Amino acid sequence: MVRTRTRKSGSTGRFGPRYGATIRKRIRAIEKTAKADHRCPRCRKYTLRKESLGIWKCRKCGHAFAGGAWQPITEGGKRSSRITKQLAEQAQES
Ligand SMILES: [Zn+2]
């Protein structure tokens, strides 16, 4: 192991020995997801980046939208948009 300032703990090195290894491991996995390139829903290119917490912006077409805090599309978000669609369809039928 090379003794660098950030050590082997990657992006969670800033936490030092605090919060416990398991929690740091979990945060590291989440932050990796957040920092990776995601697909833009408009131009379909993998140029979507996290702008700030919950804000996602495409570097290619400039498309910005509010998504999940750590992922552009969350399971909860998908579910809520499906319910919205269902309610809209029901409203049209009646
Ligand atoms: Zn785009």
mmCIF file of N, CA and C and ligand atoms in Angstrom:
data_model
loop_
_atom_site.group_PDB
_atom_site.id
_atom_site.type_symbol
_atom_site.label_atom_id
_atom_site.label_comp_id
_atom_site.label_asym_id
_atom_site.label_seq_id
_atom_site.Cartn_x
_atom_site.Cartn_y
_atom_site.Cartn_z
ATOM 1 N N MET A 1 0.836 -1.201 0.000
ATOM 2 C CA MET A 1 0.000 0.000 0.000
ATOM 3 C C MET A 1 0.864 1.242 0.000
ATOM 4 N N VAL A 2 0.568 2.117 -0.947
ATOM 5 C CA VAL A 2 1.320 3.371 -1.043
ATOM 6 C C VAL A 2 0.692 4.382 -0.088
ATOM 7 N N ARG A 3 1.528 5.003 0.697
ATOM 8 C CA ARG A 3 0.989 5.963 1.670
ATOM 9 C C ARG A 3 0.826 7.339 1.049
ATOM 10 N N THR A 4 -0.283 7.542 0.384
ATOM 11 C CA THR A 4 -0.578 8.868 -0.144
ATOM 12 C C THR A 4 -1.499 9.569 0.848
ATOM 13 N N ARG A 5 -1.788 10.818 0.576
ATOM 14 C CA ARG A 5 -2.611 11.588 1.493
ATOM 15 C C ARG A 5 -4.067 11.109 1.508
ATOM 16 N N THR A 6 -4.521 10.624 0.354
ATOM 17 C CA THR A 6 -5.916 10.189 0.282
ATOM 18 C C THR A 6 -6.076 8.704 0.637
ATOM 19 N N ARG A 7 -4.981 7.999 0.762
ATOM 20 C CA ARG A 7 -5.010 6.575 1.101
ATOM 21 C C ARG A 7 -5.832 5.733 0.127
ATOM 22 N N LYS A 8 -6.191 4.540 0.520
ATOM 23 C CA LYS A 8 -6.857 3.627 -0.410
ATOM 24 C C LYS A 8 -8.362 3.825 -0.431
ATOM 25 N N SER A 9 -8.870 4.733 0.403
ATOM 26 C CA SER A 9 -10.316 4.816 0.576
ATOM 27 C C SER A 9 -11.045 5.576 -0.529
ATOM 28 N N GLY A 10 -10.305 6.001 -1.556
ATOM 29 C CA GLY A 10 -10.957 6.641 -2.703
ATOM 30 C C GLY A 10 -11.672 7.920 -2.340
ATOM 31 N N SER A 11 -12.899 8.086 -2.856
ATOM 32 C CA SER A 11 -13.625 9.343 -2.672
ATOM 33 C C SER A 11 -14.067 9.556 -1.226
ATOM 34 N N THR A 12 -14.057 8.502 -0.427
ATOM 35 C CA THR A 12 -14.483 8.659 0.960
ATOM 36 C C THR A 12 -13.289 8.872 1.888
ATOM 37 N N GLY A 13 -12.107 9.060 1.295
ATOM 38 C CA GLY A 13 -10.908 9.295 2.091
ATOM 39 C C GLY A 13 -11.045 10.505 2.990
ATOM 40 N N ARG A 14 -11.875 11.461 2.561
ATOM 41 C CA ARG A 14 -12.067 12.690 3.332
ATOM 42 C C ARG A 14 -12.731 12.437 4.678
ATOM 43 N N PHE A 15 -13.401 11.300 4.817
ATOM 44 C CA PHE A 15 -14.057 10.977 6.082
ATOM 45 C C PHE A 15 -13.082 10.420 7.117
ATOM 46 N N GLY A 16 -11.896 10.029 6.651
ATOM 47 C CA GLY A 16 -10.925 9.446 7.566
ATOM 48 C C GLY A 16 -11.456 8.167 8.170
ATOM 49 N N PRO A 17 -11.187 7.934 9.432
ATOM 50 C CA PRO A 17 -11.670 6.692 10.038
ATOM 51 C C PRO A 17 -13.101 6.803 10.559
ATOM 52 N N ARG A 18 -13.760 7.915 10.314
ATOM 53 C CA ARG A 18 -15.082 8.130 10.894
ATOM 54 C C ARG A 18 -16.176 7.320 10.193
ATOM 55 N N TYR A 19 -17.269 7.171 10.827
ATOM 56 C CA TYR A 19 -18.531 6.588 10.351
ATOM 57 C C TYR A 19 -18.502 5.074 10.117
ATOM 58 N N GLY A 20 -17.337 4.474 10.129
ATOM 59 C CA GLY A 20 -17.278 3.018 9.972
ATOM 60 C C GLY A 20 -17.042 2.589 8.534
ATOM 61 N N ALA A 21 -16.374 1.469 8.378
ATOM 62 C CA ALA A 21 -15.943 1.003 7.061
ATOM 63 C C ALA A 21 -17.126 0.654 6.152
ATOM 64 N N THR A 22 -18.150 0.060 6.703
ATOM 65 C CA THR A 22 -19.287 -0.377 5.886
ATOM 66 C C THR A 22 -20.024 0.819 5.297
ATOM 67 N N ILE A 23 -20.231 1.840 6.109
ATOM 68 C CA ILE A 23 -20.922 3.045 5.644
ATOM 69 C C ILE A 23 -20.083 3.751 4.590
ATOM 70 N N ARG A 24 -18.773 3.838 4.814
ATOM 71 C CA ARG A 24 -17.898 4.491 3.838
ATOM 72 C C ARG A 24 -17.919 3.742 2.509
ATOM 73 N N LYS A 25 -17.979 2.433 2.603
ATOM 74 C CA LYS A 25 -18.015 1.594 1.405
ATOM 75 C C LYS A 25 -19.286 1.893 0.605
ATOM 76 N N ARG A 26 -20.387 2.033 1.330
ATOM 77 C CA ARG A 26 -21.680 2.307 0.702
ATOM 78 C C ARG A 26 -21.663 3.679 0.030
ATOM 79 N N ILE A 27 -21.130 4.674 0.742
ATOM 80 C CA ILE A 27 -21.041 6.036 0.192
ATOM 81 C C ILE A 27 -20.166 6.040 -1.054
ATOM 82 N N ARG A 28 -19.081 5.270 -1.004
ATOM 83 C CA ARG A 28 -18.160 5.216 -2.138
ATOM 84 C C ARG A 28 -18.876 4.676 -3.385
ATOM 85 N N ALA A 29 -19.699 3.661 -3.191
ATOM 86 C CA ALA A 29 -20.453 3.080 -4.318
ATOM 87 C C ALA A 29 -21.438 4.087 -4.878
ATOM 88 N N ILE A 30 -22.107 4.826 -4.013
ATOM 89 C CA ILE A 30 -23.082 5.832 -4.427
ATOM 90 C C ILE A 30 -22.383 6.959 -5.182
ATOM 91 N N GLU A 31 -21.250 7.406 -4.658
ATOM 92 C CA GLU A 31 -20.547 8.517 -5.287
ATOM 93 C C GLU A 31 -19.985 8.119 -6.647
ATOM 94 N N LYS A 32 -19.633 6.885 -6.793
ATOM 95 C CA LYS A 32 -19.146 6.389 -8.078
ATOM 96 C C LYS A 32 -20.265 6.476 -9.112
ATOM 97 N N THR A 33 -21.460 6.088 -8.720
ATOM 98 C CA THR A 33 -22.641 6.169 -9.586
ATOM 99 C C THR A 33 -22.933 7.614 -9.952
ATOM 100 N N ALA A 34 -22.834 8.480 -8.976
ATOM 101 C CA ALA A 34 -23.147 9.892 -9.180
ATOM 102 C C ALA A 34 -22.155 10.559 -10.126
ATOM 103 N N LYS A 35 -20.897 10.144 -10.079
ATOM 104 C CA LYS A 35 -19.870 10.800 -10.879
ATOM 105 C C LYS A 35 -19.741 10.228 -12.287
ATOM 106 N N ALA A 36 -20.312 9.057 -12.506
ATOM 107 C CA ALA A 36 -20.209 8.416 -13.817
ATOM 108 C C ALA A 36 -21.059 9.159 -14.849
ATOM 109 N N ASP A 37 -20.783 8.889 -16.124
ATOM 110 C CA ASP A 37 -21.575 9.497 -17.187
ATOM 111 C C ASP A 37 -22.909 8.779 -17.320
ATOM 112 N N HIS A 38 -23.964 9.543 -17.471
ATOM 113 C CA HIS A 38 -25.283 8.969 -17.643
ATOM 114 C C HIS A 38 -25.849 9.398 -18.991
ATOM 115 N N ARG A 39 -26.827 8.649 -19.462
ATOM 116 C CA ARG A 39 -27.391 8.929 -20.768
ATOM 117 C C ARG A 39 -28.396 10.076 -20.695
ATOM 118 N N CYS A 40 -28.262 10.990 -21.623
ATOM 119 C CA CYS A 40 -29.163 12.131 -21.698
ATOM 120 C C CYS A 40 -30.498 11.687 -22.272
ATOM 121 N N PRO A 41 -31.615 12.031 -21.627
ATOM 122 C CA PRO A 41 -32.924 11.614 -22.144
ATOM 123 C C PRO A 41 -33.300 12.334 -23.434
ATOM 124 N N ARG A 42 -32.607 13.404 -23.779
ATOM 125 C CA ARG A 42 -32.958 14.146 -24.993
ATOM 126 C C ARG A 42 -32.108 13.706 -26.187
ATOM 127 N N CYS A 43 -30.786 13.754 -26.063
ATOM 128 C CA CYS A 43 -29.947 13.438 -27.224
ATOM 129 C C CYS A 43 -29.377 12.025 -27.168
ATOM 130 N N ARG A 44 -29.695 11.270 -26.129
ATOM 131 C CA ARG A 44 -29.326 9.853 -26.013
ATOM 132 C C ARG A 44 -27.820 9.627 -25.978
ATOM 133 N N LYS A 45 -27.073 10.640 -25.625
ATOM 134 C CA LYS A 45 -25.625 10.465 -25.533
ATOM 135 C C LYS A 45 -25.211 10.394 -24.062
ATOM 136 N N TYR A 46 -24.126 9.715 -23.832
ATOM 137 C CA TYR A 46 -23.668 9.554 -22.451
ATOM 138 C C TYR A 46 -22.874 10.783 -22.016
ATOM 139 N N THR A 47 -23.553 11.900 -22.009
ATOM 140 C CA THR A 47 -22.881 13.149 -21.657
ATOM 141 C C THR A 47 -23.583 13.838 -20.495
ATOM 142 N N LEU A 48 -24.389 13.084 -19.791
ATOM 143 C CA LEU A 48 -25.132 13.646 -18.672
ATOM 144 C C LEU A 48 -24.266 13.623 -17.423
ATOM 145 N N ARG A 49 -24.165 14.765 -16.797
ATOM 146 C CA ARG A 49 -23.354 14.879 -15.596
ATOM 147 C C ARG A 49 -24.159 15.495 -14.467
ATOM 148 N N LYS A 50 -23.764 15.150 -13.288
ATOM 149 C CA LYS A 50 -24.421 15.715 -12.121
ATOM 150 C C LYS A 50 -23.941 17.156 -11.959
ATOM 151 N N GLU A 51 -24.892 18.071 -11.998
ATOM 152 C CA GLU A 51 -24.541 19.492 -11.871
ATOM 153 C C GLU A 51 -24.443 19.852 -10.393
ATOM 154 N N SER A 52 -25.478 19.544 -9.654
ATOM 155 C CA SER A 52 -25.460 19.643 -8.199
ATOM 156 C C SER A 52 -26.462 18.619 -7.687
ATOM 157 N N LEU A 53 -26.703 18.607 -6.422
ATOM 158 C CA LEU A 53 -27.568 17.568 -5.852
ATOM 159 C C LEU A 53 -28.959 17.603 -6.484
ATOM 160 N N GLY A 54 -29.297 16.554 -7.226
ATOM 161 C CA GLY A 54 -30.615 16.467 -7.849
ATOM 162 C C GLY A 54 -30.737 17.189 -9.185
ATOM 163 N N ILE A 55 -29.690 17.878 -9.611
ATOM 164 C CA ILE A 55 -29.732 18.585 -10.891
ATOM 165 C C ILE A 55 -28.768 17.901 -11.867
ATOM 166 N N TRP A 56 -29.282 17.556 -13.040
ATOM 167 C CA TRP A 56 -28.485 16.858 -14.045
ATOM 168 C C TRP A 56 -28.441 17.689 -15.313
ATOM 169 N N LYS A 57 -27.256 17.761 -15.918
ATOM 170 C CA LYS A 57 -27.115 18.580 -17.106
ATOM 171 C C LYS A 57 -26.296 17.852 -18.154
ATOM 172 N N CYS A 58 -26.773 17.946 -19.404
ATOM 173 C CA CYS A 58 -26.090 17.307 -20.522
ATOM 174 C C CYS A 58 -25.038 18.262 -21.071
ATOM 175 N N ARG A 59 -23.828 17.735 -21.265
ATOM 176 C CA ARG A 59 -22.750 18.569 -21.778
ATOM 177 C C ARG A 59 -22.843 18.746 -23.285
ATOM 178 N N LYS A 60 -23.646 17.896 -23.910
ATOM 179 C CA LYS A 60 -23.759 17.932 -25.371
ATOM 180 C C LYS A 60 -24.831 18.924 -25.819
ATOM 181 N N CYS A 61 -26.059 18.720 -25.339
ATOM 182 C CA CYS A 61 -27.155 19.574 -25.800
ATOM 183 C C CYS A 61 -27.596 20.598 -24.750
ATOM 184 N N GLY A 62 -27.021 20.544 -23.582
ATOM 185 C CA GLY A 62 -27.339 21.528 -22.557
ATOM 186 C C GLY A 62 -28.630 21.265 -21.826
ATOM 187 N N HIS A 63 -29.238 20.140 -22.106
ATOM 188 C CA HIS A 63 -30.494 19.766 -21.452
ATOM 189 C C HIS A 63 -30.266 19.555 -19.958
ATOM 190 N N ALA A 64 -31.010 20.286 -19.145
ATOM 191 C CA ALA A 64 -30.878 20.161 -17.692
ATOM 192 C C ALA A 64 -32.225 19.818 -17.102
ATOM 193 N N PHE A 65 -32.228 18.963 -16.126
ATOM 194 C CA PHE A 65 -33.484 18.613 -15.476
ATOM 195 C C PHE A 65 -33.232 18.156 -14.049
ATOM 196 N N ALA A 66 -34.288 18.118 -13.270
ATOM 197 C CA ALA A 66 -34.188 17.663 -11.890
ATOM 198 C C ALA A 66 -34.437 16.171 -11.840
ATOM 199 N N GLY A 67 -33.529 15.463 -11.224
ATOM 200 C CA GLY A 67 -33.671 14.010 -11.104
ATOM 201 C C GLY A 67 -33.398 13.595 -9.682
ATOM 202 N N GLY A 68 -32.942 12.383 -9.538
ATOM 203 C CA GLY A 68 -32.592 11.893 -8.218
ATOM 204 C C GLY A 68 -31.319 12.567 -7.725
ATOM 205 N N ALA A 69 -31.109 12.457 -6.444
ATOM 206 C CA ALA A 69 -29.927 13.088 -5.867
ATOM 207 C C ALA A 69 -28.647 12.441 -6.374
ATOM 208 N N TRP A 70 -28.663 11.139 -6.574
ATOM 209 C CA TRP A 70 -27.434 10.423 -6.945
ATOM 210 C C TRP A 70 -27.505 9.769 -8.311
ATOM 211 N N GLN A 71 -28.714 9.625 -8.858
ATOM 212 C CA GLN A 71 -28.883 9.052 -10.180
ATOM 213 C C GLN A 71 -29.886 9.917 -10.931
ATOM 214 N N PRO A 72 -29.730 10.085 -12.260
ATOM 215 C CA PRO A 72 -30.670 10.938 -13.002
ATOM 216 C C PRO A 72 -32.101 10.426 -12.954
ATOM 217 N N ILE A 73 -32.281 9.127 -13.059
ATOM 218 C CA ILE A 73 -33.622 8.544 -12.997
ATOM 219 C C ILE A 73 -33.662 7.580 -11.813
ATOM 220 N N THR A 74 -34.546 7.790 -10.892
ATOM 221 C CA THR A 74 -34.645 6.906 -9.738
ATOM 222 C C THR A 74 -35.857 5.997 -9.878
ATOM 223 N N GLU A 75 -35.860 4.914 -9.154
ATOM 224 C CA GLU A 75 -37.000 3.994 -9.172
ATOM 225 C C GLU A 75 -38.263 4.719 -8.700
ATOM 226 N N GLY A 76 -38.138 5.517 -7.685
ATOM 227 C CA GLY A 76 -39.263 6.279 -7.170
ATOM 228 C C GLY A 76 -39.783 7.263 -8.202
ATOM 229 N N GLY A 77 -38.876 7.873 -8.946
ATOM 230 C CA GLY A 77 -39.251 8.823 -9.982
ATOM 231 C C GLY A 77 -40.008 8.159 -11.103
ATOM 232 N N LYS A 78 -39.544 6.969 -11.500
ATOM 233 C CA LYS A 78 -40.215 6.202 -12.548
ATOM 234 C C LYS A 78 -41.632 5.858 -12.120
ATOM 235 N N ARG A 79 -41.757 5.425 -10.861
ATOM 236 C CA ARG A 79 -43.055 5.026 -10.334
ATOM 237 C C ARG A 79 -44.010 6.217 -10.315
ATOM 238 N N SER A 80 -43.521 7.356 -9.867
ATOM 239 C CA SER A 80 -44.399 8.516 -9.751
ATOM 240 C C SER A 80 -44.832 9.022 -11.123
ATOM 241 N N SER A 81 -43.947 8.933 -12.136
ATOM 242 C CA SER A 81 -44.355 9.396 -13.462
ATOM 243 C C SER A 81 -45.343 8.423 -14.088
ATOM 244 N N ARG A 82 -45.249 7.144 -13.701
ATOM 245 C CA ARG A 82 -46.201 6.146 -14.203
ATOM 246 C C ARG A 82 -47.590 6.410 -13.609
ATOM 247 N N ILE A 83 -47.619 6.720 -12.327
ATOM 248 C CA ILE A 83 -48.883 7.018 -11.649
ATOM 249 C C ILE A 83 -49.514 8.280 -12.246
ATOM 250 N N THR A 84 -48.696 9.273 -12.501
ATOM 251 C CA THR A 84 -49.182 10.513 -13.102
ATOM 252 C C THR A 84 -49.835 10.234 -14.455
ATOM 253 N N LYS A 85 -49.188 9.364 -15.234
ATOM 254 C CA LYS A 85 -49.697 8.999 -16.548
ATOM 255 C C LYS A 85 -51.041 8.267 -16.425
ATOM 256 N N GLN A 86 -51.102 7.342 -15.479
ATOM 257 C CA GLN A 86 -52.330 6.587 -15.248
ATOM 258 C C GLN A 86 -53.473 7.519 -14.865
ATOM 259 N N LEU A 87 -53.203 8.436 -13.984
ATOM 260 C CA LEU A 87 -54.232 9.367 -13.519
ATOM 261 C C LEU A 87 -54.724 10.243 -14.666
ATOM 262 N N ALA A 88 -53.787 10.627 -15.540
ATOM 263 C CA ALA A 88 -54.156 11.442 -16.690
ATOM 264 C C ALA A 88 -55.051 10.678 -17.645
ATOM 265 N N GLU A 89 -54.746 9.394 -17.833
ATOM 266 C CA GLU A 89 -55.564 8.552 -18.703
ATOM 267 C C GLU A 89 -56.962 8.329 -18.124
ATOM 268 N N GLN A 90 -57.009 8.117 -16.821
ATOM 269 C CA GLN A 90 -58.289 7.927 -16.145
ATOM 270 C C GLN A 90 -59.152 9.185 -16.256
ATOM 271 N N ALA A 91 -58.520 10.319 -16.139
ATOM 272 C CA ALA A 91 -59.239 11.587 -16.211
ATOM 273 C C ALA A 91 -59.828 11.804 -17.602
ATOM 274 N N GLN A 92 -59.140 11.315 -18.631
ATOM 275 C CA GLN A 92 -59.636 11.449 -19.990
ATOM 276 C C GLN A 92 -60.827 10.521 -20.246
ATOM 277 N N GLU A 93 -60.770 9.325 -19.654
ATOM 278 C CA GLU A 93 -61.822 8.339 -19.868
ATOM 279 C C GLU A 93 -63.159 8.782 -19.249
ATOM 280 N N SER A 94 -63.113 9.340 -18.069
ATOM 281 C CA SER A 94 -64.351 9.683 -17.372
ATOM 282 C C SER A 94 -64.994 10.972 -17.907
HETATM 283 ZN ZN ZN B 1 -28.223 15.824 -24.294
#
